PDB file of C-alpha atoms in Angstrom:
ATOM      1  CA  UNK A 211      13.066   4.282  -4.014  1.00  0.00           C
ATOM      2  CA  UNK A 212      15.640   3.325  -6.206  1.00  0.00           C
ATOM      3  CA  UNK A 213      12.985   1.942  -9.032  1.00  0.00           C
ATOM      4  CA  UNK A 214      13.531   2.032 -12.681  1.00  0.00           C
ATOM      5  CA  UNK A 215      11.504   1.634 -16.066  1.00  0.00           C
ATOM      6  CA  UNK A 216       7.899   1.162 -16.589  1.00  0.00           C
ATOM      7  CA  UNK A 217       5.887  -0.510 -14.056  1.00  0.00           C
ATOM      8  CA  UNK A 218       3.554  -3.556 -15.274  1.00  0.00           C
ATOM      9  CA  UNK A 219      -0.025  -3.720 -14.594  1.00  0.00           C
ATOM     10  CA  UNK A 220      -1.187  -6.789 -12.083  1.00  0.00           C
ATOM     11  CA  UNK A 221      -3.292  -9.524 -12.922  1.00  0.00           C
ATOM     12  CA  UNK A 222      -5.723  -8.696 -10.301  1.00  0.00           C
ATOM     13  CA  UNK A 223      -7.689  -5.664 -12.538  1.00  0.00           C
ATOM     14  CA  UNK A 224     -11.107  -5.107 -11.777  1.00  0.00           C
ATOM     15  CA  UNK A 225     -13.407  -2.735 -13.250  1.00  0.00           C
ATOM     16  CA  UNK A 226     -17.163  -3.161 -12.278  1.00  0.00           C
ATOM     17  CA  UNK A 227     -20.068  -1.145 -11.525  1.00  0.00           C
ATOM     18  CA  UNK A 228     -19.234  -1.083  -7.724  1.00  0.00           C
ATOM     19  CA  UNK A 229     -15.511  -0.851  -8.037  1.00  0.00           C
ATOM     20  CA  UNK A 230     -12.009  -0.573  -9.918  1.00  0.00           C
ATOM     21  CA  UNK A 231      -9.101  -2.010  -8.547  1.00  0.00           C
ATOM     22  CA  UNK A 232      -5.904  -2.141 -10.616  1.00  0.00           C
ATOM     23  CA  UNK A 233      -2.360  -3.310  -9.559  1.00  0.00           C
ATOM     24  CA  UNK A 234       0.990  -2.389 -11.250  1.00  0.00           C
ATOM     25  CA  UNK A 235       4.295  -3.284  -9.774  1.00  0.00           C
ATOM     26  CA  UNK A 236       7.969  -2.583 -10.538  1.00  0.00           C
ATOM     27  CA  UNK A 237      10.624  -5.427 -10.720  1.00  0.00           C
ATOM     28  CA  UNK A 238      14.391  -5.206  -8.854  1.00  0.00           C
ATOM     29  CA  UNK A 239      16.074  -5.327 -12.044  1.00  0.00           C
ATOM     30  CA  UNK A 240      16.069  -8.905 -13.215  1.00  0.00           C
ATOM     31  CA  UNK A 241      15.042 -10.148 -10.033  1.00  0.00           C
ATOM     32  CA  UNK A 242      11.611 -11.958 -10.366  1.00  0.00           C
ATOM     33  CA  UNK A 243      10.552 -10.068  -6.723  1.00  0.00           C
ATOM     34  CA  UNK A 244       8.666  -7.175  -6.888  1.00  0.00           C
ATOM     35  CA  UNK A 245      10.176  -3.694  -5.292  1.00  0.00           C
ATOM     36  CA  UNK A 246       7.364  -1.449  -5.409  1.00  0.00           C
ATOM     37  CA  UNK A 247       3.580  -2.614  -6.012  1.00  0.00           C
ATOM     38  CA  UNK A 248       0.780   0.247  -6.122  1.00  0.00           C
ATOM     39  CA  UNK A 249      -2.686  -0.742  -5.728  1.00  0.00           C
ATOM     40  CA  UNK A 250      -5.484   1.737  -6.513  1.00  0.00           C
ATOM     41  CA  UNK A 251      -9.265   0.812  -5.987  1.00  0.00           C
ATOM     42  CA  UNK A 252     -11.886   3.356  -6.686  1.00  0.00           C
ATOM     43  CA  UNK A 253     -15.501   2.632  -5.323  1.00  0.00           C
ATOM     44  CA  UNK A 254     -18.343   3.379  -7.400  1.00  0.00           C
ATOM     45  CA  UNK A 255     -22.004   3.040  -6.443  1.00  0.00           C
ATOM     46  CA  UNK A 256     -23.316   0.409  -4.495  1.00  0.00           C
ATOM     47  CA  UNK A 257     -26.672  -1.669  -4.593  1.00  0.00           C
ATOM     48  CA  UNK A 258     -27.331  -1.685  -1.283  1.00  0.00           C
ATOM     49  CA  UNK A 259     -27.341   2.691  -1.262  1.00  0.00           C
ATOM     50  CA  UNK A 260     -24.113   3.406   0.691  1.00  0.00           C
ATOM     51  CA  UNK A 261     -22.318   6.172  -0.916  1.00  0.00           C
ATOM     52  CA  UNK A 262     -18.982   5.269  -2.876  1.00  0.00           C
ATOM     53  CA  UNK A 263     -17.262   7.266   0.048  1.00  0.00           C
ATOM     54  CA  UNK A 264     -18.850   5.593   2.934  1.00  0.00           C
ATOM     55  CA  UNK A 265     -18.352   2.257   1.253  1.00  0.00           C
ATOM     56  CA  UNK A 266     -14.702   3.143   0.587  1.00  0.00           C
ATOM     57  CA  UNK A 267     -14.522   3.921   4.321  1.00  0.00           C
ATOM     58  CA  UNK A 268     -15.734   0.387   5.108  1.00  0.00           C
ATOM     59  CA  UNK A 269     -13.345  -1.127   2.542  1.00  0.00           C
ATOM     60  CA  UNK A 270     -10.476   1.177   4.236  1.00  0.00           C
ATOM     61  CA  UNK A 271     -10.889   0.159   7.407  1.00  0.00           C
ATOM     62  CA  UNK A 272     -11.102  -3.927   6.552  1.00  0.00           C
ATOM     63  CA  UNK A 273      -7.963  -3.530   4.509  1.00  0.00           C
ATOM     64  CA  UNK A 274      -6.389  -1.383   7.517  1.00  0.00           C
ATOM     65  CA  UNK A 275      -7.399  -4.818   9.931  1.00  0.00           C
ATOM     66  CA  UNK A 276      -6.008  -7.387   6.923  1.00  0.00           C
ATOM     67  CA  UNK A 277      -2.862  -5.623   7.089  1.00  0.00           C
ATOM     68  CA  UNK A 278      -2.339  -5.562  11.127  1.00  0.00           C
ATOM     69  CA  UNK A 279      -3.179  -9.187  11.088  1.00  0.00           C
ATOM     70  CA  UNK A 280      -1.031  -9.810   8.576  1.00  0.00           C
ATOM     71  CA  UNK A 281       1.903  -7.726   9.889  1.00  0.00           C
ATOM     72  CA  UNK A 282       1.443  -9.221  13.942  1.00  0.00           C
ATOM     73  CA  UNK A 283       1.874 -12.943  11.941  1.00  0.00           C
ATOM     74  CA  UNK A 284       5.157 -12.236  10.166  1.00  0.00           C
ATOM     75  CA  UNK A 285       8.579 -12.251  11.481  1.00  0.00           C
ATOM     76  CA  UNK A 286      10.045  -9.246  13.077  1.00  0.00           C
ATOM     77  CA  UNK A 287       6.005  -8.121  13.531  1.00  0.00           C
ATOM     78  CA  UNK A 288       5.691  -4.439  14.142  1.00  0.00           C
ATOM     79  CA  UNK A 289       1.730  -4.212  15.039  1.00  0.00           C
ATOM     80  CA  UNK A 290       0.800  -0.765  15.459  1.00  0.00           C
ATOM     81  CA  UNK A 291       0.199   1.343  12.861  1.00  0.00           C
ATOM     82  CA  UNK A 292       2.370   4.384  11.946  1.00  0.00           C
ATOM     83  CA  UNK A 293      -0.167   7.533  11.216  1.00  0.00           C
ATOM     84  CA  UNK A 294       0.900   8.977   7.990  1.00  0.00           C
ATOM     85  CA  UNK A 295      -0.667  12.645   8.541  1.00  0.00           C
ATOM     86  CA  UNK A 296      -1.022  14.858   5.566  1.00  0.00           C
ATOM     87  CA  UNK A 297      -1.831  11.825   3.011  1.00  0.00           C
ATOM     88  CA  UNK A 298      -5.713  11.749   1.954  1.00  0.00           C
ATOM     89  CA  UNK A 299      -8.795  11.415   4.775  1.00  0.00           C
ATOM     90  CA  UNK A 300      -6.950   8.542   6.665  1.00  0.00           C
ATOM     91  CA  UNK A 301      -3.366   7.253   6.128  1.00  0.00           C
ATOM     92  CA  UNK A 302      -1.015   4.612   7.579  1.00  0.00           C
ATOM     93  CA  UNK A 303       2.492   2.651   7.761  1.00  0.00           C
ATOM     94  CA  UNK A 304       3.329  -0.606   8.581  1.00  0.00           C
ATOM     95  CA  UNK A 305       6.491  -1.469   9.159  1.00  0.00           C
ATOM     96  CA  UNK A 306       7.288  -4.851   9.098  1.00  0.00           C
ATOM     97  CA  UNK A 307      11.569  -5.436   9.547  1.00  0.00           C
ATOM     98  CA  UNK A 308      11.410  -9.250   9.246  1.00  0.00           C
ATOM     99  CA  UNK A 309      10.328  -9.670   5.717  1.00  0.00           C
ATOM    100  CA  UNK A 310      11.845  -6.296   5.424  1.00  0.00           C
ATOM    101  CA  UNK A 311       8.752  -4.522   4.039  1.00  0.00           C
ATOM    102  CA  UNK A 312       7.450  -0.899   4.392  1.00  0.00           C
ATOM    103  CA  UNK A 313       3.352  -0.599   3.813  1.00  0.00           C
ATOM    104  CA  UNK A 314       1.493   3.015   3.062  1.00  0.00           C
ATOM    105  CA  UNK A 315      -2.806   2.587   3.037  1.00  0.00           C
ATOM    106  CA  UNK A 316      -4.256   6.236   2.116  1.00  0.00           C
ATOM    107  CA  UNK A 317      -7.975   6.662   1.565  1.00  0.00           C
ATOM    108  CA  UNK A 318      -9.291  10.230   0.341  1.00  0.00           C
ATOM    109  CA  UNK A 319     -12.829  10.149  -0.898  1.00  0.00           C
ATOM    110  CA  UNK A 320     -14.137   7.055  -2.273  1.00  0.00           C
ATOM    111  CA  UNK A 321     -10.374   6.316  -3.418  1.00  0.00           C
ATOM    112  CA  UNK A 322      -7.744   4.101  -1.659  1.00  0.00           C
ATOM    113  CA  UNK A 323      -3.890   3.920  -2.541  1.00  0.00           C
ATOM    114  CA  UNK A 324      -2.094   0.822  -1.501  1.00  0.00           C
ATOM    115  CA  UNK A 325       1.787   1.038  -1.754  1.00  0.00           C
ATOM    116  CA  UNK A 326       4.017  -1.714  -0.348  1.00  0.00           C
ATOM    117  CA  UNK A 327       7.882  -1.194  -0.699  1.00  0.00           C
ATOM    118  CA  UNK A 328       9.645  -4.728  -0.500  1.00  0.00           C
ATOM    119  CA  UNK A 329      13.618  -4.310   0.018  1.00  0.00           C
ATOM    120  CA  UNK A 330      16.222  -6.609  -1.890  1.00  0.00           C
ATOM    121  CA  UNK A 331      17.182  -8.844   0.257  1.00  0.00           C
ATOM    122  CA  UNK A 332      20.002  -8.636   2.935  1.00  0.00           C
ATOM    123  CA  UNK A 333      21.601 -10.563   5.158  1.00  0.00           C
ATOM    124  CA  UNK A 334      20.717  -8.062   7.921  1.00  0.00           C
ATOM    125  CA  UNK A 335      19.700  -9.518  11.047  1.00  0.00           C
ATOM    126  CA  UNK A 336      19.309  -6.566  13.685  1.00  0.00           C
ATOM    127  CA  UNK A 337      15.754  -5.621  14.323  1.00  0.00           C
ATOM    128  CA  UNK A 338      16.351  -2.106  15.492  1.00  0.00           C
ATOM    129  CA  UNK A 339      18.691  -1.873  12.089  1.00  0.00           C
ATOM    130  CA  UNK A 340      16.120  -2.723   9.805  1.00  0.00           C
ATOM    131  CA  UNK A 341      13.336  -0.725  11.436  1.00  0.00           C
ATOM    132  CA  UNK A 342      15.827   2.241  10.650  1.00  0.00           C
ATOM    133  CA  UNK A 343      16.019   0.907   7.018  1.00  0.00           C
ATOM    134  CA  UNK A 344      12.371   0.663   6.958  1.00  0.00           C
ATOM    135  CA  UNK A 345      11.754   4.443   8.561  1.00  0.00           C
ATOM    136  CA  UNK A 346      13.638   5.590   5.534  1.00  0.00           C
ATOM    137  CA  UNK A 347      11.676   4.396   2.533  1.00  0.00           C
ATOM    138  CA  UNK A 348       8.305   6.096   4.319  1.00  0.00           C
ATOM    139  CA  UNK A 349       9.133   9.933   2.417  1.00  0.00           C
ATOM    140  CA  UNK A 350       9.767   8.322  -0.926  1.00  0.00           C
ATOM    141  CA  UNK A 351       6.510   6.241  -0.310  1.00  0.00           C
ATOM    142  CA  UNK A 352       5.267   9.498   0.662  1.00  0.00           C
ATOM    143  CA  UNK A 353       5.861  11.180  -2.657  1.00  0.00           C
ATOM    144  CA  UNK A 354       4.281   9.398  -4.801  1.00  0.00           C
ATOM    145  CA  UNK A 355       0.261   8.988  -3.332  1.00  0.00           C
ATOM    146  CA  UNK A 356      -0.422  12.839  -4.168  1.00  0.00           C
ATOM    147  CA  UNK A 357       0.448  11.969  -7.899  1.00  0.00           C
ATOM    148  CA  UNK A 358      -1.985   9.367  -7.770  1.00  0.00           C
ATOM    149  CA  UNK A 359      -4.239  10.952  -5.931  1.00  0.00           C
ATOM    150  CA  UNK A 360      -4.123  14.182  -7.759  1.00  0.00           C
ATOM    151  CA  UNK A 361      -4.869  11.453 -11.257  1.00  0.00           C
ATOM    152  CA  UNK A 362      -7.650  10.258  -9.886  1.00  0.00           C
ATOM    153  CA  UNK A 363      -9.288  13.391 -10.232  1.00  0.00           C
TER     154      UNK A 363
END
């Protein structure tokens, strides 16, 4: 991925009795845009008695919806989800070539991984040329969620 040096922790940490969420992100070298964010949320027990699981579900599949919208608004939009098989319960790409972004949602248990890969940017205009670009990133994304994963437990 081409990412070097500690990563910094977000400013969105949560930890409650329902969930923890943390974000850390890594930096292009002195370039103030982030290359690589990772977002982990973990859900805990909920009030209303769904399971941390089921409720992680739930929270999977509105993040999953967030992201399409997202994706089908920005330039370039590629809408449909790329299955990422092997990765957790339920896994996903989005590619999105215009902003020249590659997206990875994983959910295994009551645990979700969010990793989005943002590209320097280029001067690169071809759709089908980014795509390619894009396609590329998805094994090193793919490396990395069984190291969280396998932390989490």
């Amino acid at each position: 991925l081409h990412v070097t040096g500690d990563g910094k922790v977000g400013g969105s940490t949560e930890d409650t009795r329902l969930r923890f969420n943390t974000l850390c992100f890594w930096l292009f070298g002195s370039n103030d845009r982030p290359a690589l964010d990772v977002t982990v949320t973990i859900s805990r027990q909920d009030l209303s008695g769904i399971s941390p699981e089921q409720n992680m579900v739930n929270y999977f599949q509105t993040m999953k919806q967030r992201m399409l919208d997202d994706a089908t608004r920005s330039p370039g939009a590629v809408g449909a989800p790329e299955p990422a098989a092997g990765l957790g319960d339920e896994a996903f790409f989005v590619l999105r070539p215009g902003t020249e972004t590659v997206q990875l949602l994983v959910r295994e248990d009551n645990a979700a991984v969010y990793l989005q890969y943002v590209f320097e940017r280029t001067n690169e205009k071809d759709p089908a040329v980014l795509l390619a670009k894009l396609r590329q990133m998805q094994p090193g994304l793919r490396s990395i969620v069984p190291d969280v994963l396998d932390d989490l437990r």
